[in-house]
Amino acid sequence: MSAPATWKSKYVIEPRDARTQSAGVEPGYAQTEWRWPSQPLQRRPHTLSELTGPQDVLKRLAPVRGDLAGQGAKRAIGQLIHLRTQVVDEDGAPVAGAAVEIWHANAAGKYTHRNDSHDAPLDPNFYGAARMTADADGRIELRTIKPGAYPTGGAERWWRPPHVHFSVWGRVWLSRLVTQMFFPGEPLNDSDGVLNAIRDPQARVRCIARLLPQTEGPENALVYEYRLVVRGSRATPALP
Amino acid sequence: MKRFVPTGEMTLGPFFPREFGQGANDLTAFEGRPAKGEPLEITGRVVQADGSPLDNVVLEIWQADANGIFRDPADPRYAQADPNFFGWGRAATDAQGIYTFRTIRPGAYPGRAPHVNFLILYSGLMRQLQTVMFFEKASDPVLDAVEPAALRERLIAKSEGAARYRFDIRLRGEGETPFFDD
């Protein structure tokens, strides 16, 4: 081993805030008790290893379909929507070129996935998975259809509200974000075990997209705007 | 100046597109050109509290190249990074809970022993889990941060021959893997 590094990061990750992040084990969501560690999580110093990260992830993962709704005879069934999303860090700085994976259920609440046993029809014109690169301003726009709600099965009789899954790469290894986006005004939002695992009501509101005025988009689609905030901010310069 | 709070993390769910987990678990070449260094296989089994294996767990890794340089301009030695080593990969477990990466042995660099960062995403994991694999017992600020100290050996992979390491991950229960919160 060499002497301790003198490297100092220009970018820092601060501890998660328990009010705005799930605690891990969630009552009423049985799988969390089988999978979330029982021991307290460890703290570690942040070094070059944690404060660097992959650049241009889509050089490793192939881009997939920027349009999930399709056209003409191949149009997916459902309400046409455009999702305008911006990836920013805690400073509000756009993450230029951020890689983003998006997946969601079809209009009937069914995923094109062999593990989905929900008794709802598949839509041959809807696949439901995209992988995109944000522009220089951290923005992506996805044309798709609004997903349906679906039951999770099990004793709780819990239905998931319409939601869209996001997987996002921020600037560094510790900035990785996997989350779900919700739609405004959905009655199932109030009882959803995933959304409500976020304790702070304001933090939950930020997980719900905003419907833009109908004049904002194409005539045939509703436009939702959403901000994804990945972890990390510029280090405060040390005082002389 | 901080303006925003990080978005709440949520579970990957059971319907992560299966093909999204495929095709990125071999780091020994990038864009068809072989990376410098010693090729290795890192494999292991991911289990939950009752010891049962988990299918389609998504694991991502991030590591330095053979000379201990990260493929990121933030690394002071980035200009010398191996252009054919991407440093990041993703694998998904099969029905027996087994994942496999092919990679190269990361080099040490000032301040850290050779290691591979692991990130785990799965249905029922409300947040990502982070752990770190080491190749041998060594002085390292992250390994040494694990308390109680008896748990540190759980982060050291088992050598199964020169080019193969086994790193099992137990999410919860007896023998639970130490995970980091950052």
Coordinates of C-alpha atoms in Angstrom, one line a residue:
Chain A
M1 CA 0.0 0.0 0.0
S2 CA 1.1 3.5 -0.8
A3 CA 0.6 6.5 1.4
P4 CA -2.9 7.8 1.8
A5 CA -4.2 9.6 -1.3
T6 CA -4.1 13.4 -1.4
W7 CA -6.8 13.4 -4.0
K8 CA -9.7 15.6 -3.1
S9 CA -13.0 15.3 -4.9
K10 CA -14.7 18.3 -6.4
Y11 CA -18.0 16.5 -6.1
V12 CA -19.5 15.2 -2.9
I13 CA -22.3 12.8 -1.8
E14 CA -23.9 13.6 1.5
P15 CA -25.7 11.0 3.6
R16 CA -29.3 10.0 2.7
D17 CA -32.0 11.9 4.5
A18 CA -34.3 9.3 6.3
R19 CA -37.3 11.6 5.7
T20 CA -37.0 11.5 1.9
Q21 CA -35.8 7.9 1.4
S22 CA -37.3 4.6 2.3
A23 CA -36.1 2.9 5.5
G24 CA -35.7 -0.4 3.7
V25 CA -38.2 -2.6 5.5
E26 CA -41.7 -1.5 4.8
P27 CA -44.8 -2.8 6.7
G28 CA -47.3 -4.4 4.3
Y29 CA -44.6 -5.2 1.7
A30 CA -43.5 -8.7 2.7
Q31 CA -40.6 -9.0 0.3
T32 CA -38.7 -6.1 2.0
E33 CA -38.4 -8.2 5.2
W34 CA -36.8 -11.1 3.3
R35 CA -34.4 -8.9 1.4
W36 CA -33.4 -5.8 3.2
P37 CA -30.3 -6.3 5.5
S38 CA -31.1 -6.9 9.2
Q39 CA -27.8 -5.4 10.3
P40 CA -27.1 -1.6 10.3
L41 CA -25.6 -0.5 7.1
Q42 CA -21.9 0.4 7.3
R43 CA -20.4 3.9 6.8
R44 CA -17.3 4.4 4.7
P45 CA -15.1 7.2 3.6
H46 CA -15.6 8.3 0.0
T47 CA -12.6 7.9 -2.1
L48 CA -11.8 8.1 -5.8
S49 CA -13.5 4.8 -6.3
E50 CA -17.0 5.9 -5.1
L51 CA -16.7 9.4 -6.5
T52 CA -15.9 8.4 -10.1
G53 CA -18.3 6.6 -12.3
P54 CA -19.0 5.2 -15.8
Q55 CA -19.1 7.8 -18.6
D56 CA -21.3 7.2 -21.7
V57 CA -23.0 4.1 -20.3
L58 CA -24.8 3.7 -23.6
K59 CA -21.5 2.7 -25.2
R60 CA -21.9 -0.5 -23.1
L61 CA -25.7 -0.8 -23.2
A62 CA -27.4 -0.4 -26.5
P63 CA -30.0 2.4 -26.9
V64 CA -33.6 1.0 -27.2
R65 CA -36.6 2.7 -28.8
G66 CA -37.2 6.3 -28.0
D67 CA -40.9 5.9 -28.8
L68 CA -43.0 3.3 -27.1
A69 CA -46.4 4.4 -28.5
G70 CA -45.8 3.5 -32.2
Q71 CA -47.6 5.0 -35.2
G72 CA -50.6 4.2 -37.4
A73 CA -51.7 0.6 -37.4
K74 CA -48.9 -0.2 -34.9
R75 CA -50.1 2.4 -32.4
A76 CA -50.3 1.0 -28.9
I77 CA -53.7 1.1 -27.2
G78 CA -54.0 3.9 -24.6
Q79 CA -53.8 7.5 -23.8
L80 CA -50.9 9.0 -25.7
I81 CA -48.5 11.0 -23.5
H82 CA -45.2 12.7 -23.8
L83 CA -42.9 12.5 -20.7
R84 CA -40.5 15.4 -20.6
T85 CA -37.9 14.6 -18.0
Q86 CA -34.8 16.4 -16.9
V87 CA -31.9 14.8 -15.0
V88 CA -30.2 17.3 -12.6
D89 CA -28.0 16.9 -9.5
E90 CA -28.6 18.5 -6.1
D91 CA -27.1 21.8 -7.4
G92 CA -29.7 21.8 -10.1
A93 CA -27.0 21.3 -12.7
P94 CA -28.2 19.3 -15.7
V95 CA -26.5 15.9 -16.1
A96 CA -25.6 16.2 -19.8
G97 CA -25.8 12.9 -21.6
A98 CA -27.2 11.0 -18.7
A99 CA -28.2 7.5 -19.5
V100 CA -31.8 6.7 -18.6
E101 CA -33.7 3.4 -18.7
I102 CA -37.5 3.6 -18.6
W103 CA -40.1 0.8 -18.4
H104 CA -43.8 0.6 -17.6
A105 CA -47.0 -1.5 -17.9
N106 CA -49.4 -1.2 -20.8
A107 CA -52.7 0.6 -20.7
A108 CA -54.3 -2.5 -19.1
G109 CA -51.7 -2.7 -16.4
K110 CA -49.8 -5.6 -17.8
Y111 CA -46.0 -5.8 -18.4
T112 CA -44.5 -7.6 -21.4
H113 CA -42.6 -9.9 -19.0
R114 CA -42.8 -13.6 -18.3
N115 CA -43.1 -13.1 -14.6
D116 CA -46.2 -11.0 -14.9
S117 CA -49.2 -13.3 -14.1
H118 CA -51.8 -10.5 -13.9
D119 CA -55.0 -11.5 -15.8
A120 CA -54.9 -8.5 -18.2
P121 CA -54.3 -8.5 -22.0
L122 CA -51.0 -7.8 -23.6
D123 CA -50.9 -5.3 -26.4
P124 CA -49.0 -6.6 -29.4
N125 CA -48.1 -3.0 -30.3
F126 CA -46.7 -2.1 -26.9
Y127 CA -43.4 -3.3 -25.5
G128 CA -42.8 -0.8 -22.8
A129 CA -39.0 -0.5 -22.4
A130 CA -36.7 2.3 -23.6
R131 CA -33.1 3.3 -23.0
M132 CA -32.1 6.8 -23.9
T133 CA -29.4 9.4 -23.6
A134 CA -30.2 12.9 -22.2
D135 CA -29.3 15.9 -24.3
A136 CA -26.8 18.6 -23.2
D137 CA -29.4 20.1 -20.9
G138 CA -30.1 16.7 -19.2
R139 CA -33.4 16.3 -21.0
I140 CA -35.2 13.4 -22.6
E141 CA -38.6 13.3 -24.1
L142 CA -40.4 9.9 -24.4
R143 CA -43.6 9.4 -26.4
T144 CA -45.6 6.6 -24.9
I145 CA -49.0 5.7 -23.5
K146 CA -50.2 6.1 -20.0
P147 CA -49.8 2.9 -18.0
G148 CA -52.7 1.2 -16.2
A149 CA -53.0 0.3 -12.5
Y150 CA -52.6 -3.4 -11.5
P151 CA -53.0 -5.6 -8.4
T152 CA -49.8 -6.8 -6.7
G153 CA -51.5 -10.0 -5.5
G154 CA -51.2 -11.3 -1.9
A155 CA -53.3 -10.8 1.1
E156 CA -53.1 -7.0 1.2
R157 CA -55.2 -6.6 -1.9
W158 CA -52.9 -3.7 -2.8
W159 CA -53.1 -2.1 -6.3
R160 CA -50.2 -0.2 -7.7
P161 CA -51.2 3.1 -9.2
P162 CA -50.1 4.0 -12.7
H163 CA -46.4 4.5 -12.6
V164 CA -43.3 4.6 -14.8
H165 CA -39.9 3.1 -13.7
F166 CA -36.7 5.0 -14.2
S167 CA -33.1 3.9 -13.9
V168 CA -30.6 6.8 -14.2
W169 CA -26.9 7.2 -14.1
G170 CA -25.7 10.4 -12.5
R171 CA -22.1 11.8 -12.4
V172 CA -20.5 9.3 -10.1
W173 CA -20.9 5.7 -8.9
L174 CA -22.9 6.9 -5.8
S175 CA -25.3 8.9 -7.9
R176 CA -27.1 6.0 -9.4
L177 CA -30.9 6.4 -9.1
V178 CA -33.6 3.8 -9.5
T179 CA -37.1 5.1 -8.9
Q180 CA -40.7 5.3 -10.1
M181 CA -42.7 8.3 -11.3
F182 CA -46.4 8.7 -10.6
F183 CA -49.3 10.6 -12.2
P184 CA -51.2 13.5 -10.6
G185 CA -54.7 13.0 -9.3
E186 CA -54.6 9.2 -9.1
P187 CA -56.6 7.9 -6.1
L188 CA -54.4 4.9 -5.7
N189 CA -51.4 7.2 -5.0
D190 CA -52.5 7.6 -1.5
S191 CA -52.5 3.9 -0.6
D192 CA -49.4 2.8 -2.6
G193 CA -46.8 1.0 -0.5
V194 CA -43.9 2.1 -2.7
L195 CA -44.8 5.8 -3.0
N196 CA -45.7 6.0 0.7
A197 CA -42.4 4.5 1.7
I198 CA -41.2 8.0 1.3
R199 CA -42.2 9.5 4.6
D200 CA -42.0 13.2 3.8
P201 CA -45.2 14.4 2.0
Q202 CA -43.3 17.0 0.0
A203 CA -40.8 14.4 -1.1
R204 CA -43.7 12.3 -2.2
V205 CA -45.2 15.1 -4.2
R206 CA -41.9 15.5 -6.0
C207 CA -42.3 11.9 -7.2
I208 CA -45.5 12.8 -9.1
A209 CA -45.2 14.3 -12.6
R210 CA -46.8 17.6 -13.5
L211 CA -49.4 17.8 -16.2
L212 CA -48.6 20.7 -18.5
P213 CA -51.2 22.9 -20.0
Q214 CA -52.7 21.3 -23.1
T215 CA -51.3 24.0 -25.3
E216 CA -47.8 22.8 -24.5
G217 CA -47.7 19.7 -26.5
P218 CA -49.0 18.1 -29.7
E219 CA -52.7 18.1 -30.2
N220 CA -53.1 14.4 -29.7
A221 CA -51.0 13.9 -26.5
L222 CA -50.9 15.0 -22.9
V223 CA -47.5 16.2 -21.8
Y224 CA -46.1 15.5 -18.3
E225 CA -43.0 17.1 -16.9
Y226 CA -40.8 15.5 -14.4
R227 CA -37.5 16.2 -12.7
L228 CA -35.1 13.4 -11.6
V229 CA -32.6 14.6 -9.0
V230 CA -29.5 12.4 -8.7
R231 CA -27.3 12.5 -5.7
G232 CA -24.3 14.8 -5.6
S233 CA -23.2 18.4 -5.5
R234 CA -20.1 20.4 -6.0
A235 CA -17.8 20.5 -3.0
T236 CA -17.9 23.8 -1.1
P237 CA -14.5 25.3 -1.6
A238 CA -12.4 25.3 1.6
L239 CA -12.0 28.6 3.2
P240 CA -8.5 30.0 3.2
Chain B
M1 CA -25.2 25.7 -3.9
K2 CA -27.7 22.9 -3.2
R3 CA -31.1 23.5 -4.6
F4 CA -32.8 20.1 -4.8
V5 CA -33.3 17.0 -2.7
P6 CA -32.4 13.7 -4.3
T7 CA -35.4 11.9 -5.7
G8 CA -36.7 9.1 -3.5
E9 CA -35.2 5.7 -4.5
M10 CA -37.7 2.9 -5.2
T11 CA -37.6 -0.7 -5.9
L12 CA -36.6 -2.0 -9.3
G13 CA -39.8 -4.1 -9.1
P14 CA -40.3 -7.6 -10.5
F15 CA -40.7 -6.6 -14.1
F16 CA -37.3 -5.0 -15.0
P17 CA -37.0 -6.0 -18.7
R18 CA -35.0 -9.2 -18.7
E19 CA -32.9 -8.2 -21.7
F20 CA -31.8 -5.0 -19.9
G21 CA -29.9 -7.3 -17.5
Q22 CA -28.0 -9.0 -20.3
G23 CA -25.1 -8.3 -22.5
A24 CA -22.9 -6.1 -20.3
N25 CA -21.2 -8.6 -17.9
D26 CA -17.9 -9.0 -19.9
L27 CA -15.5 -6.2 -19.2
T28 CA -12.5 -7.9 -20.7
A29 CA -12.9 -6.0 -24.0
F30 CA -14.5 -2.7 -25.1
E31 CA -15.7 -2.1 -28.6
G32 CA -14.0 -5.3 -29.7
R33 CA -10.5 -4.5 -28.3
P34 CA -9.1 -6.5 -25.4
A35 CA -8.4 -4.7 -22.1
K36 CA -4.9 -4.9 -20.6
G37 CA -4.4 -7.0 -17.6
E38 CA -5.2 -10.4 -16.1
P39 CA -8.7 -11.7 -17.1
L40 CA -10.8 -13.0 -14.2
E41 CA -14.1 -14.5 -13.6
I42 CA -16.1 -13.3 -10.6
T43 CA -19.1 -15.3 -9.8
G44 CA -21.4 -15.8 -6.9
R45 CA -24.9 -16.6 -5.6
V46 CA -27.4 -14.1 -4.3
V47 CA -29.8 -15.3 -1.6
Q48 CA -32.4 -13.8 0.7
A49 CA -33.2 -14.3 4.4
D50 CA -34.2 -18.0 4.2
G51 CA -31.2 -18.9 2.0
S52 CA -33.2 -19.3 -1.1
P53 CA -31.6 -18.0 -4.4
L54 CA -33.0 -15.0 -6.1
D55 CA -33.7 -14.9 -9.9
N56 CA -33.0 -11.9 -12.1
V57 CA -31.2 -9.8 -9.4
V58 CA -29.4 -7.0 -11.2
L59 CA -25.8 -6.4 -10.1
E60 CA -23.6 -3.6 -11.4
I61 CA -19.9 -3.2 -10.8
W62 CA -17.4 -0.3 -11.1
Q63 CA -13.7 -0.8 -10.8
A64 CA -10.3 0.5 -11.8
D65 CA -8.3 -0.8 -14.7
A66 CA -5.2 -3.0 -14.4
N67 CA -3.1 0.0 -13.4
G68 CA -5.6 1.2 -10.8
I69 CA -7.0 4.0 -13.0
F70 CA -10.7 4.8 -13.3
R71 CA -12.2 5.5 -16.7
D72 CA -13.5 8.9 -15.6
P73 CA -11.8 12.4 -16.2
A74 CA -12.1 12.9 -12.4
D75 CA -9.3 10.4 -11.9
P76 CA -6.0 12.4 -11.9
R77 CA -4.4 9.7 -14.0
Y78 CA -7.3 9.5 -16.5
A79 CA -5.0 10.3 -19.4
Q80 CA -3.2 7.0 -18.8
A81 CA -6.4 4.9 -18.4
D82 CA -6.7 1.8 -20.6
P83 CA -9.0 3.0 -23.5
N84 CA -10.2 -0.6 -23.8
F85 CA -11.4 -1.1 -20.3
F86 CA -14.8 0.4 -19.6
G87 CA -14.7 -0.3 -15.9
W88 CA -18.5 -0.7 -15.5
G89 CA -20.6 -3.8 -16.1
R90 CA -24.0 -5.3 -15.3
A91 CA -25.1 -8.9 -14.7
A92 CA -28.3 -10.6 -13.7
T93 CA -28.7 -13.8 -11.7
D94 CA -30.2 -16.9 -13.2
A95 CA -32.9 -19.0 -11.6
Q96 CA -30.2 -20.6 -9.3
G97 CA -29.3 -17.1 -8.1
I98 CA -25.9 -17.2 -9.9
Y99 CA -24.3 -14.2 -11.5
T100 CA -21.0 -14.1 -13.4
F101 CA -18.8 -11.2 -14.5
R102 CA -15.7 -11.5 -16.7
T103 CA -13.3 -8.7 -16.0
I104 CA -9.7 -7.9 -15.4
R105 CA -7.9 -7.8 -12.1
P106 CA -8.0 -4.2 -10.9
G107 CA -4.7 -2.6 -9.9
A108 CA -4.1 -1.0 -6.6
Y109 CA -3.6 2.8 -6.5
P110 CA -2.4 5.2 -3.7
G111 CA -4.8 4.8 -0.8
R112 CA -6.8 1.8 -1.9
A113 CA -6.3 -2.0 -2.1
P114 CA -7.6 -3.7 -5.3
H115 CA -11.4 -4.0 -5.1
V116 CA -14.6 -4.1 -7.1
N117 CA -17.6 -2.0 -6.2
F118 CA -21.0 -3.8 -6.3
L119 CA -24.4 -2.3 -6.6
I120 CA -27.5 -4.5 -6.1
L121 CA -31.0 -3.8 -7.4
Y122 CA -34.0 -6.1 -6.9
S123 CA -37.7 -6.3 -6.4
G124 CA -38.4 -5.7 -2.7
L125 CA -35.1 -3.7 -2.3
M126 CA -36.5 -0.2 -1.7
R127 CA -33.1 1.3 -2.2
Q128 CA -30.0 0.1 -4.0
L129 CA -27.6 -1.9 -1.9
Q130 CA -23.8 -1.3 -2.1
T131 CA -21.0 -3.6 -1.2
V132 CA -17.4 -4.0 -2.1
M133 CA -15.4 -7.2 -3.1
F134 CA -11.7 -7.5 -2.1
F135 CA -9.3 -10.1 -3.4
E136 CA -7.4 -10.6 -0.2
K137 CA -7.2 -9.2 3.3
A138 CA -5.5 -5.9 3.0
S139 CA -5.2 -2.5 4.6
D140 CA -7.9 -0.4 3.0
P141 CA -10.0 2.5 4.3
V142 CA -13.3 1.1 3.2
L143 CA -12.6 -2.5 4.4
D144 CA -11.3 -1.1 7.6
A145 CA -14.4 0.9 8.1
V146 CA -16.5 -2.3 8.5
E147 CA -17.5 -2.9 12.1
P148 CA -17.4 -5.2 13.9
A149 CA -14.0 -6.2 12.4
A150 CA -15.0 -9.8 12.2
L151 CA -17.4 -9.0 9.4
R152 CA -14.6 -7.8 7.1
E153 CA -13.7 -11.3 5.9
R154 CA -17.2 -11.5 4.3
L155 CA -16.0 -8.9 1.8
I156 CA -13.0 -11.0 0.7
A157 CA -13.8 -13.2 -2.3
K158 CA -12.8 -16.9 -2.3
S159 CA -10.1 -17.7 -4.8
E160 CA -11.2 -20.7 -6.9
G161 CA -8.0 -21.1 -8.9
A162 CA -5.9 -18.4 -10.4
A163 CA -8.5 -16.7 -12.6
R164 CA -11.7 -17.2 -10.7
Y165 CA -13.2 -15.7 -7.6
R166 CA -16.3 -16.5 -5.8
F167 CA -18.2 -13.7 -4.1
D168 CA -21.6 -14.8 -2.6
I169 CA -24.0 -12.2 -1.5
R170 CA -26.5 -12.8 1.3
L171 CA -29.0 -10.0 1.5
R172 CA -30.3 -10.8 5.0
G173 CA -29.9 -13.5 7.7
E174 CA -27.0 -15.6 9.0
G175 CA -23.8 -14.7 7.3
E176 CA -25.3 -11.5 5.9
T177 CA -23.1 -9.5 3.6
P178 CA -22.0 -6.2 5.0
F179 CA -23.6 -3.3 3.0
F180 CA -22.7 0.3 2.9
D181 CA -25.0 3.4 3.3
D182 CA -23.5 6.5 1.8

